[in-house]
mmCIF file of C-alpha atoms in Angstrom:
data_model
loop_
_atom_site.group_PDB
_atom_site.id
_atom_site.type_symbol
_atom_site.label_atom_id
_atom_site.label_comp_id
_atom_site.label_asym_id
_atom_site.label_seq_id
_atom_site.Cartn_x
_atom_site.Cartn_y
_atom_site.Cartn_z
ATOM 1 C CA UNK U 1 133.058 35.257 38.370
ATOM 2 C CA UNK U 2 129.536 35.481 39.583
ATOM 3 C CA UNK U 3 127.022 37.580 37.766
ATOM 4 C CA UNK U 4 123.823 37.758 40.074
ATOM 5 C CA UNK U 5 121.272 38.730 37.363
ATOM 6 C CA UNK U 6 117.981 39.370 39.449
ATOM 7 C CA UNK U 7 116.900 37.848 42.762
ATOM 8 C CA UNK U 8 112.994 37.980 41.498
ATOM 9 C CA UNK U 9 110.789 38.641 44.057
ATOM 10 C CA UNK U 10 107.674 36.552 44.297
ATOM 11 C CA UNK U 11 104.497 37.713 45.752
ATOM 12 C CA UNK U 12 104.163 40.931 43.804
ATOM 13 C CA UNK U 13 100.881 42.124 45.573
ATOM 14 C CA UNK U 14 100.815 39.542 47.559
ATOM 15 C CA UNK U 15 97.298 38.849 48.977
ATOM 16 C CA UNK U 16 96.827 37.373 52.089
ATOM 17 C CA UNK U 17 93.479 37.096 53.556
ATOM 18 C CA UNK U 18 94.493 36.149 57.029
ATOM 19 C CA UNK U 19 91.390 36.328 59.848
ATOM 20 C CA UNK U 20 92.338 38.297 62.948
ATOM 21 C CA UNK U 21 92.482 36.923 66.146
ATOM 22 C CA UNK U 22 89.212 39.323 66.727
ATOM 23 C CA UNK U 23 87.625 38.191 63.315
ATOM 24 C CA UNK U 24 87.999 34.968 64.759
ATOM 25 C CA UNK U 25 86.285 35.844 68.246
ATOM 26 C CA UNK U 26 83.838 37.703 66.511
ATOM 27 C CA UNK U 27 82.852 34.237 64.136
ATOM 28 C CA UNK U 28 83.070 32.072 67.077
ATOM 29 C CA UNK U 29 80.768 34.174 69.449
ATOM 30 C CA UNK U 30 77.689 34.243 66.800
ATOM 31 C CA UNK U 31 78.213 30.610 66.436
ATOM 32 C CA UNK U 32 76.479 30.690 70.132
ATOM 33 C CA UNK U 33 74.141 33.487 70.238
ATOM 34 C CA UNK U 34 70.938 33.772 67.649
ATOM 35 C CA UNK U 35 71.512 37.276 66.329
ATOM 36 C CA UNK U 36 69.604 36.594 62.494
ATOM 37 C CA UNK U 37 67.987 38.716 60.599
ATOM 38 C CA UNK U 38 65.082 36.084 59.943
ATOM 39 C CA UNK U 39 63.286 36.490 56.692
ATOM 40 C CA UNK U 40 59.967 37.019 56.289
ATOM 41 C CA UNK U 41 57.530 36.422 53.724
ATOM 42 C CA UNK U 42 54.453 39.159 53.071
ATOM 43 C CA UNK U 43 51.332 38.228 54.369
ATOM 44 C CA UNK U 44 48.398 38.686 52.194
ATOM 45 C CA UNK U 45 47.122 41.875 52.247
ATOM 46 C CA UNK U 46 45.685 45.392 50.087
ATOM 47 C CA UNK U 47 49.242 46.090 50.519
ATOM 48 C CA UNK U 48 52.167 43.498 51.472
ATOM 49 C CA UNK U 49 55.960 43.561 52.445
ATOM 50 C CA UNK U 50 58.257 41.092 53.143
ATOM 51 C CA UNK U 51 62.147 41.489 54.813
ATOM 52 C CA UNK U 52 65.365 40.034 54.287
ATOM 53 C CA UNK U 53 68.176 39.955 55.842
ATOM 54 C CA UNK U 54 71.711 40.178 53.841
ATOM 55 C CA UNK U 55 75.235 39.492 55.969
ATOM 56 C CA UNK U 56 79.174 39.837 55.166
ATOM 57 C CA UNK U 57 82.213 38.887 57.311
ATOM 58 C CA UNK U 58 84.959 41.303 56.419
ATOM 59 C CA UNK U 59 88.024 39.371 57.089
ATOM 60 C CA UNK U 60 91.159 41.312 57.808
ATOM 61 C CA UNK U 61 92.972 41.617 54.282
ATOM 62 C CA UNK U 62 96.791 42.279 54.556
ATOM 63 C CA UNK U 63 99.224 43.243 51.210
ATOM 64 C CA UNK U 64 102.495 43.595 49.943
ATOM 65 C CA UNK U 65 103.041 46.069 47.248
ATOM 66 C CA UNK U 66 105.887 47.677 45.503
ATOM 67 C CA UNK U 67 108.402 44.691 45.421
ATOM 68 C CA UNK U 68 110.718 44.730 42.463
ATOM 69 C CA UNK U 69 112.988 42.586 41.018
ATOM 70 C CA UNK U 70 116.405 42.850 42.659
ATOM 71 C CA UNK U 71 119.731 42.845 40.259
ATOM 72 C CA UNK U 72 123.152 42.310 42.233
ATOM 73 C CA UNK U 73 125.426 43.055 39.345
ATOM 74 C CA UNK U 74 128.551 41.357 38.470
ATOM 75 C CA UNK U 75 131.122 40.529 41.271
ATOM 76 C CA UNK U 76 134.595 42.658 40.758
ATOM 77 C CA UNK U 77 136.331 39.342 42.744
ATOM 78 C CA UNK U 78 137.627 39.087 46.193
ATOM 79 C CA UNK U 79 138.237 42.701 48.105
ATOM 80 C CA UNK U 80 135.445 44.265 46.474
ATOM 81 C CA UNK U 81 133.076 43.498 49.069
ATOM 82 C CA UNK U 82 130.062 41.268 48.620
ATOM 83 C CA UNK U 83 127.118 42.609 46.815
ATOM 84 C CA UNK U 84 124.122 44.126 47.848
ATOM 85 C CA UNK U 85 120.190 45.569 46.992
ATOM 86 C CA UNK U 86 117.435 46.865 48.391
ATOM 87 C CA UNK U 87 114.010 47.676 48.035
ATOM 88 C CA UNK U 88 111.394 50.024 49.765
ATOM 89 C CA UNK U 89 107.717 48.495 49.873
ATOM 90 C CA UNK U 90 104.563 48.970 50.975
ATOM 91 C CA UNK U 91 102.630 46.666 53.892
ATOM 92 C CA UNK U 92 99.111 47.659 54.744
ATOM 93 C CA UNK U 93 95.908 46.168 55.973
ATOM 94 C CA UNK U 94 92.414 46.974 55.853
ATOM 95 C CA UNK U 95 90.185 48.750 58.796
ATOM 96 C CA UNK U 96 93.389 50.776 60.147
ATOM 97 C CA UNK U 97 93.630 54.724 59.647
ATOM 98 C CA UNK U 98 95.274 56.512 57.548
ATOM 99 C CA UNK U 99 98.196 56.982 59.390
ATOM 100 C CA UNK U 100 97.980 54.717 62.339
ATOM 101 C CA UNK U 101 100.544 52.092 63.012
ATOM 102 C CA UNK U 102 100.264 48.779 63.364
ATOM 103 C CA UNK U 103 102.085 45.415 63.824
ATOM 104 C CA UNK U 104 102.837 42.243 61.862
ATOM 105 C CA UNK U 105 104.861 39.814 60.975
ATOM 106 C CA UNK U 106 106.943 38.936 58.398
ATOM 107 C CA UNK U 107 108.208 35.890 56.896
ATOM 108 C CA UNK U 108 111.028 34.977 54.093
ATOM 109 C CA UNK U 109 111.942 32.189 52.514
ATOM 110 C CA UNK U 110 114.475 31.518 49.570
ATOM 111 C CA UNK U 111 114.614 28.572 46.851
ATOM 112 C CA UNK U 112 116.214 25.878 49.632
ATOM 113 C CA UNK U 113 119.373 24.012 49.677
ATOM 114 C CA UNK U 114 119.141 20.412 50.520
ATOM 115 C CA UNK U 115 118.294 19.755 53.814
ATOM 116 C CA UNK U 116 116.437 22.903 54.593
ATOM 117 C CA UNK U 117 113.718 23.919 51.729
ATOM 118 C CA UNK U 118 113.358 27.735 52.855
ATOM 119 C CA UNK U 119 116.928 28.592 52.857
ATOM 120 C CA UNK U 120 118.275 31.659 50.120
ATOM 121 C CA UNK U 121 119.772 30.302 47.579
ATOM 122 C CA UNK U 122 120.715 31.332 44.636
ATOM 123 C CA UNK U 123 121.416 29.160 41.936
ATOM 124 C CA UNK U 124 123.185 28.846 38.306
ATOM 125 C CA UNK U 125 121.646 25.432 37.374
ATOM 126 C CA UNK U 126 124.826 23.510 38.869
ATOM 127 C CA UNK U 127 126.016 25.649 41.882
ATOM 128 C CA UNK U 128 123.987 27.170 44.711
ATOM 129 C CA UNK U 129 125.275 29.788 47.357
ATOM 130 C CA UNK U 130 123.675 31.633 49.971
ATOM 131 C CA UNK U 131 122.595 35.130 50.480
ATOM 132 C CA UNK U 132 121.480 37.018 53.720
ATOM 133 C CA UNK U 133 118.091 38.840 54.000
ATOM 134 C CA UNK U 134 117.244 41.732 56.245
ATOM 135 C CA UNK U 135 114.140 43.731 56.751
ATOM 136 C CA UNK U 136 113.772 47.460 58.136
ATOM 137 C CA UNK U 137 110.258 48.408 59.379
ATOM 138 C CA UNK U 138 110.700 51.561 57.349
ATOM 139 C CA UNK U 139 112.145 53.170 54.550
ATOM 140 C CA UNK U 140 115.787 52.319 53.336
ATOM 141 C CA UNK U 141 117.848 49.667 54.656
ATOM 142 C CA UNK U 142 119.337 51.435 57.294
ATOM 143 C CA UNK U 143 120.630 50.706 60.618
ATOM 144 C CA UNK U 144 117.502 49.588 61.733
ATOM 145 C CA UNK U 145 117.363 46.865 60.029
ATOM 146 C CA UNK U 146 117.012 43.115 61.023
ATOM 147 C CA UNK U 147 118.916 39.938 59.701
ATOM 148 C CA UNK U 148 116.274 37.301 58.971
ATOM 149 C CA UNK U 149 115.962 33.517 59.586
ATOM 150 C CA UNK U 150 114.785 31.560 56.526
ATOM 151 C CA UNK U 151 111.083 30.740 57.390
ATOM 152 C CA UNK U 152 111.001 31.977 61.074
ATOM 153 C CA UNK U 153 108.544 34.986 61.602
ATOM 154 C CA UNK U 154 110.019 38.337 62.171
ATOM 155 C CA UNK U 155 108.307 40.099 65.234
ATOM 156 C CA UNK U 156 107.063 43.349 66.312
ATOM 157 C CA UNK U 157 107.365 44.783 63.226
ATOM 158 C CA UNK U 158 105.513 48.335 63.429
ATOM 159 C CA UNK U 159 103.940 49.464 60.113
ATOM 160 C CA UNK U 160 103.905 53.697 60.886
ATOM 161 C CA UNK U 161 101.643 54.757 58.338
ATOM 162 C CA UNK U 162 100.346 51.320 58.159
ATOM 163 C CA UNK U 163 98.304 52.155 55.263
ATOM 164 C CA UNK U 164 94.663 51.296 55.092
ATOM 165 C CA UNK U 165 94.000 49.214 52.446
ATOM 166 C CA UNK U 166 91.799 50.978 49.983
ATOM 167 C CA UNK U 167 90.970 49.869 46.840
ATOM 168 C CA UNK U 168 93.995 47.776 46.048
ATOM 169 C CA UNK U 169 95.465 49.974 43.355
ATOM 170 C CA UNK U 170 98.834 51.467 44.481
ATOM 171 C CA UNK U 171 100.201 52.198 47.600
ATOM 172 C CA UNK U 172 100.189 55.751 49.240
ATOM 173 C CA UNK U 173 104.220 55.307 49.867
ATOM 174 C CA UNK U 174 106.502 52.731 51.046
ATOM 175 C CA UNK U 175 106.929 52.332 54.810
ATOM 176 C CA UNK U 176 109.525 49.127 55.064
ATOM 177 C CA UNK U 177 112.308 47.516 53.293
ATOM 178 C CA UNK U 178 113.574 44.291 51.820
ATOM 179 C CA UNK U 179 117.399 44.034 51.339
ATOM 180 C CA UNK U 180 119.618 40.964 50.434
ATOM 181 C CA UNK U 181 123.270 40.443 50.541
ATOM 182 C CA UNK U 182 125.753 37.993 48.951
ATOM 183 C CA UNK U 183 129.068 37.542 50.897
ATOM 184 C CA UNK U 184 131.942 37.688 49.270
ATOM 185 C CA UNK U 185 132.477 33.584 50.388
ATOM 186 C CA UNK U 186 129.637 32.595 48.500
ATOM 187 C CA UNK U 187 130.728 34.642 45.504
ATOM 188 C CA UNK U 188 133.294 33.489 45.627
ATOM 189 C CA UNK U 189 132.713 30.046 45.184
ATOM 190 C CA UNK U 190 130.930 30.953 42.164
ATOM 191 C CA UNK U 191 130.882 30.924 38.531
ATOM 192 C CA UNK U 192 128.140 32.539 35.728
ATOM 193 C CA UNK U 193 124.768 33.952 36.392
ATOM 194 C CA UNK U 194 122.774 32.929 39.393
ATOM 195 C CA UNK U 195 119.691 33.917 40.230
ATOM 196 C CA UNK U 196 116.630 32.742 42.552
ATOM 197 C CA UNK U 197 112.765 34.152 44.114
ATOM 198 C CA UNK U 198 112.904 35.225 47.574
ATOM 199 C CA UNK U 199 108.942 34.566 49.397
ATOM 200 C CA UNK U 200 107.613 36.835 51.561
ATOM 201 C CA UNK U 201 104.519 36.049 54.058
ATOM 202 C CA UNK U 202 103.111 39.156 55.771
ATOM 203 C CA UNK U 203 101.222 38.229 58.740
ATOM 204 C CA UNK U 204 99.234 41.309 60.752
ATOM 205 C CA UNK U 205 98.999 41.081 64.522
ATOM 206 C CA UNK P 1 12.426 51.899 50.593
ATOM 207 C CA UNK P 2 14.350 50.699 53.524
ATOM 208 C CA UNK P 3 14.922 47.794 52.232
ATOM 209 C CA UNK P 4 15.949 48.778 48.571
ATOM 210 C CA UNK P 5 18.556 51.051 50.202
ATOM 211 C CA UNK P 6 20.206 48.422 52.138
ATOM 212 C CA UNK P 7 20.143 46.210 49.194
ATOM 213 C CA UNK P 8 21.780 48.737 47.510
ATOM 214 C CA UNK P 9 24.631 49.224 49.609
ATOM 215 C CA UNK P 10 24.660 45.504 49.751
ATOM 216 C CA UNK P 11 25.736 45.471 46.340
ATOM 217 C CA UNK P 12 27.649 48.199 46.677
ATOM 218 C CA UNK P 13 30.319 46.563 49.637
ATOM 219 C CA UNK P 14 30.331 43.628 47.424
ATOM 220 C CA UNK P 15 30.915 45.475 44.832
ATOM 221 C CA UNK P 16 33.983 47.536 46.383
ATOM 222 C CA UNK P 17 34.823 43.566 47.731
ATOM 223 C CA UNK P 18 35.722 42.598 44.668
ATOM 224 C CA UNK P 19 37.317 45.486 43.045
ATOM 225 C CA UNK P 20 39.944 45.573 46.174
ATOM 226 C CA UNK P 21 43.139 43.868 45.194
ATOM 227 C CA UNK P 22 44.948 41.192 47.281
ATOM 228 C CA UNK P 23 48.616 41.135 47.120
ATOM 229 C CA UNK P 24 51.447 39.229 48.990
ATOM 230 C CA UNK P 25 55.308 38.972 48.288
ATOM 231 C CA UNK P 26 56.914 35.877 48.774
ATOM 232 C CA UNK P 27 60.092 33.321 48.095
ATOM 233 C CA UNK P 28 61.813 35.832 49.944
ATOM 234 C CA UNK P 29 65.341 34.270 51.386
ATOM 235 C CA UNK P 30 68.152 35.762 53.460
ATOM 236 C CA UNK P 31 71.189 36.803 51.329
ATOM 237 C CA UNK P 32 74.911 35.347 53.060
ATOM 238 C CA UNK P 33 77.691 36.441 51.474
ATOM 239 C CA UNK P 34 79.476 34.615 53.716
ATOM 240 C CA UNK P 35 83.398 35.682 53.925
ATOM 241 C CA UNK P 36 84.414 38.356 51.906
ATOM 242 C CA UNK P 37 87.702 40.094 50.726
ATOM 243 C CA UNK P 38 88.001 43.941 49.337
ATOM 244 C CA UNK P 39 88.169 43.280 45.471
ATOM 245 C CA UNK P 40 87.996 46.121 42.680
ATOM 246 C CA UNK P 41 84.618 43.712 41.408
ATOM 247 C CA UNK P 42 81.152 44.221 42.366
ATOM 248 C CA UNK P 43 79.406 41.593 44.360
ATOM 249 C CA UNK P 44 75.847 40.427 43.325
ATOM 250 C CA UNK P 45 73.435 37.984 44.505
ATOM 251 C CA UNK P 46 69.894 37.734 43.429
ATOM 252 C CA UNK P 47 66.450 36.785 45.058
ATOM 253 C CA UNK P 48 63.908 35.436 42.980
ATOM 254 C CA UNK P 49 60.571 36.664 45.160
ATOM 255 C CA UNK P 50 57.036 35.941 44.310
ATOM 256 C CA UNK P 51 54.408 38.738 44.061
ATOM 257 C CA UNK P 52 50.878 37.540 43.884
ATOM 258 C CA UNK P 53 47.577 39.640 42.658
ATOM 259 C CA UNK P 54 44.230 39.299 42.480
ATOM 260 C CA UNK P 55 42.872 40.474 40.938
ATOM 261 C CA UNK P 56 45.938 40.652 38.221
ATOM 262 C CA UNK P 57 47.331 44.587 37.753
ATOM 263 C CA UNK P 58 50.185 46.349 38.043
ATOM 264 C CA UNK P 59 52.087 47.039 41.455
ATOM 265 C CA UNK P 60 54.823 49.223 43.101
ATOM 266 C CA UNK P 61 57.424 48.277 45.013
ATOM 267 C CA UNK P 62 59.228 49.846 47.885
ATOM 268 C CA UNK P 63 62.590 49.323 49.626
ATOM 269 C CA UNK P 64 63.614 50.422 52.421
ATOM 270 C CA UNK P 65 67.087 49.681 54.485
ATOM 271 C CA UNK P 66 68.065 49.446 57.976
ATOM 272 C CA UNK P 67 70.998 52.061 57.613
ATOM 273 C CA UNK P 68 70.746 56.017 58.234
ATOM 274 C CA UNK P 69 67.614 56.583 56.786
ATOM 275 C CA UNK P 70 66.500 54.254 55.382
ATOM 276 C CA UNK P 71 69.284 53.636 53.301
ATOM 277 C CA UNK P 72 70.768 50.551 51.563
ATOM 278 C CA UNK P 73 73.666 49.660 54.182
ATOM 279 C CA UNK P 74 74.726 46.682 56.040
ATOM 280 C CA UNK P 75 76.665 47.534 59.954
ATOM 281 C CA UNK P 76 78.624 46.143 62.735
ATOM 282 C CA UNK P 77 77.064 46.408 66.018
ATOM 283 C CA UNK P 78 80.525 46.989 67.177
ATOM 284 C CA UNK P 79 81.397 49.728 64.616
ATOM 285 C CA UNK P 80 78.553 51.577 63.700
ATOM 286 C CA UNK P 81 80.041 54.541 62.027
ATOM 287 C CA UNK P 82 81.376 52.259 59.546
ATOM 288 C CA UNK P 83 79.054 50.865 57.075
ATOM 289 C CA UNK P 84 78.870 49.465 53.635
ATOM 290 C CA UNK P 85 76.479 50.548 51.258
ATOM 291 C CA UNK P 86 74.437 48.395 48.694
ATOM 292 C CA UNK P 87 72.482 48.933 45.984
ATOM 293 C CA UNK P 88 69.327 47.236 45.251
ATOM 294 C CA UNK P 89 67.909 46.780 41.491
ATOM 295 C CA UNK P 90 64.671 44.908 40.867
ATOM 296 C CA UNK P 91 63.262 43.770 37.098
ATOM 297 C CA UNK P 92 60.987 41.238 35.797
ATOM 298 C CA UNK P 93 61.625 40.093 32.547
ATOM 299 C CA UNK P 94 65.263 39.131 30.996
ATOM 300 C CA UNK P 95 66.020 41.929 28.458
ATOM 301 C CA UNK P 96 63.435 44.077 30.378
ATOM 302 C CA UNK P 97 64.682 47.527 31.606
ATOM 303 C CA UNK P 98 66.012 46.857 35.492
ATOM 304 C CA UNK P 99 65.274 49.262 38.214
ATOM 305 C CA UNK P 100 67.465 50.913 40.449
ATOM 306 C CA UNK P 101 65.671 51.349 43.864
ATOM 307 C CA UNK P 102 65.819 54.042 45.810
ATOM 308 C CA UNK P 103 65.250 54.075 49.541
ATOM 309 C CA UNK P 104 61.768 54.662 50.701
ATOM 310 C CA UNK P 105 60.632 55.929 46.994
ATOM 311 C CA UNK P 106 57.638 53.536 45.083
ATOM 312 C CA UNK P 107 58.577 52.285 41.822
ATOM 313 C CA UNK P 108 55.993 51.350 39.206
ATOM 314 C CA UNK P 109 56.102 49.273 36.075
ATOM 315 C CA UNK P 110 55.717 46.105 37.582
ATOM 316 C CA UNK P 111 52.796 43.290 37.215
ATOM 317 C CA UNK P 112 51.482 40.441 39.025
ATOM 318 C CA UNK P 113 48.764 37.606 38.180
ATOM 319 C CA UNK P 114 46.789 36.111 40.271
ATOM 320 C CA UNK P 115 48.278 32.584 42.062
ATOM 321 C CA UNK P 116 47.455 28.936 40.897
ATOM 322 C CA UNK P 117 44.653 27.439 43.157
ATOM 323 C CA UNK P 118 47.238 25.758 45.806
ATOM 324 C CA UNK P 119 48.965 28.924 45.902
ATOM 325 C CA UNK P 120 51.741 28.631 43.698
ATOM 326 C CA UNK P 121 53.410 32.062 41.890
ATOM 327 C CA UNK P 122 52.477 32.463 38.355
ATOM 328 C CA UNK P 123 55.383 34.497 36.301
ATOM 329 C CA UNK P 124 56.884 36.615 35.998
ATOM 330 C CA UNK P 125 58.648 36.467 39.007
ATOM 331 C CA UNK P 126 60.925 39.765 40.399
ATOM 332 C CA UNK P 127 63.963 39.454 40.830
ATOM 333 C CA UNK P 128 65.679 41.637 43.460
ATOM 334 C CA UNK P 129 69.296 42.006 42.629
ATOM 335 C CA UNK P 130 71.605 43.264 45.381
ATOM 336 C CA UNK P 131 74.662 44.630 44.519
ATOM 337 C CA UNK P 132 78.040 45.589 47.014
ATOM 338 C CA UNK P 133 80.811 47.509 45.236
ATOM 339 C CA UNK P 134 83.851 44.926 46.901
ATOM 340 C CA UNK P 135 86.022 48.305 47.430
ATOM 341 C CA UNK P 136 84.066 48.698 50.058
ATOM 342 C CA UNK P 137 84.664 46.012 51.841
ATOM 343 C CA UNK P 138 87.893 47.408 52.122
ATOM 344 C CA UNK P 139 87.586 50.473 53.931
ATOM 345 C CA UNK P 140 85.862 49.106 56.959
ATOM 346 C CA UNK P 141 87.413 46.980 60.223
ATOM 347 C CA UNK P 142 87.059 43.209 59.945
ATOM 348 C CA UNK P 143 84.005 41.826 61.218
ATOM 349 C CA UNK P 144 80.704 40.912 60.713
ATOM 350 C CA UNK P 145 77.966 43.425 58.689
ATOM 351 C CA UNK P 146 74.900 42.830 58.439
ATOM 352 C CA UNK P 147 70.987 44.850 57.127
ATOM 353 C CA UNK P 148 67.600 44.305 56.759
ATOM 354 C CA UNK P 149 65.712 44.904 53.356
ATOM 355 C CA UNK P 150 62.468 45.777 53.526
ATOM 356 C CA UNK P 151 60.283 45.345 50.125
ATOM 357 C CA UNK P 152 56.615 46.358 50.234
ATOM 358 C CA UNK P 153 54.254 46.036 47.446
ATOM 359 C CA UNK P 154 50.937 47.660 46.642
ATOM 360 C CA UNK P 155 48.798 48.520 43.912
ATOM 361 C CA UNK P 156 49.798 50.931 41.629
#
């Protein structure tokens, strides 16, 4: 009998620093055009003053927060129906308002079985078996939700309340969810504790 | 008489000539930060920047920003209502108390010597230390931000 101890997953506060599309345009147009702040030394004088000039790119700055570490339980055997979690998180990016949406993208990948490295997996050291993954847009996994394809992008995923990145501490509240399944033919096929890390990759539009 | 009188005020220009002090800031250089990410640090680069006096004395030193004001802020062109503030803190000597600027106000405390012959800064230099609170960063759209700093220097 199975015991599916905790599907950890990775990229707690996940960081991804992923230039826009419009960061991008915005780099490659100054590359052509001479827009400096030149500096310029003081000239000598009863009184002198010189100037600098001081630049930043803000990149667009994307983050996961509120993942947990998921624990399936033990497996009652066949006819008790496979087993199940879920978790609520938080996606946001920076430069959006309060509570404006926006979209993204979002990508998971599991441990790997042999011939395909982002499959879910789950694994007690001998035996691996297979979970699904499905992601909701918002809160709870409800009928909304999506199945997911190991490593292929999720689409047109719309963040309402896609929260504006403040100061990286905390999330105002949770606005999609993560939730995994293990049929009961994989359990099945099992025997002792399993466990594995489920990736996710947030990319915004 | 005539004569004594303009010899007088002769002496007297010269006089005033070489009393006047002669100042000029340089080793000024633009500050890049280059590609930044919202962080809960504080971002700091410093300038090293020569002030020159003859003859040697104390000076003040003025900055003033290109934000609202006169204030310490950098902008987007694209986004103007959005900007991110700086601060600006100048000092002299290591273990010598720092100074945090204010826009547009003169700040004393500060010396310079005169150069070497071929120009050359004597110490101590002043440092100009400009420091962005990275939380910032993070409440503004993506893109590029960018100020002027303007330091001016006279006799205090």
């Amino acid at each position: 009998m199975a015991v599916l101890r905790a599907l950890k997953r990775r990229v707690a506060n996940l960081f991804a620093y992923a230039p826009s599309r419009r960061t991008l345009a915005l780099l490659g147009c100054l590359a052509c055009t001479v827009t400096s702040h030149a500096v310029q030394q003081g000239a000598t004088g009863p009184a002198t003053s010189g100037d600098i000039g001081i630049t930043l790119t803000s990149g667009l700055v994307a983050r996961i927060t509120g993942l947990s570490d998921m624990s399936l339980g033990t497996w009652g055997g066949m006819g008790s129906g496979p087993l199940t979690a879920n978790d609520n998180v938080c996606i946001g990016q920076t430069g959006v308002g309060f509570f404006a949406s926006g979209n993204y993208r979002i990508v998971a990948s599991g441990d790997g079985v042999s011939g395909d490295p982002n499959a879910f997996s789950l694994s007690n050291g001998a035996h691996q078996m297979s979970y699904d993954v499905y992601f909701n847009d918002q809160p709870n996994a409800g009928t909304g939700r999506t199945q997911m394809t190991a490593g292929v992008a999720l689409t047109n995923q719309t963040g309402t309340g896609f929260q504006f990145v403040f100061n990286l501490f905390g999330c105002s509240f949770e606005n999609a969810n993560v939730s995994i399944e293990v049929p009961e033919s994989e359990l099945a096929t099992g025997n002792g504790t399993y466990s594995g890390t489920l990736t996710l990759v947030l990319i915004p539009d | 008489m005539r004569s004594l009188i303009f010899l007088l005020c002769a002496l007297l220009g010269a006089s005033a000539q070489l009393q006047a002090a002669e100042l000029r800031i340089s080793g000024l250089e633009d500050i890049t930060l280059g590609e930044v990410a919202p962080s809960s640090s504080t971002l700091t680069r410093r300038l090293r920047a020569c002030v020159s006096m003859t003859p040697a004395g104390p000076f003040q030193l003025t900055a003033i920003g290109n934000g609202r004001d006169g204030a310490f802020a950098l902008s987007n062109p694209s986004a103007d209502v959005y900007q991110i503030p700086y601060e600006v803190v100048a000092g002299q000597r290591a273990g010598a108390r720092s100074i945090n600027l204010l826009p547009g106000v003169p700040h004393g405390s500060f010396s310079a010597r005169e150069p070497h012959r071929d120009g050359r800064c004597r110490p101590p230099e002043l440092s100009i230390f400009i420091n962005i609170d990275a939380r910032k960063i993070g409440q503004v759209p993506p893109g590029r931000y960018s100020g002027q700093l303007q330091l001016i220097v006279s006799p205090e």
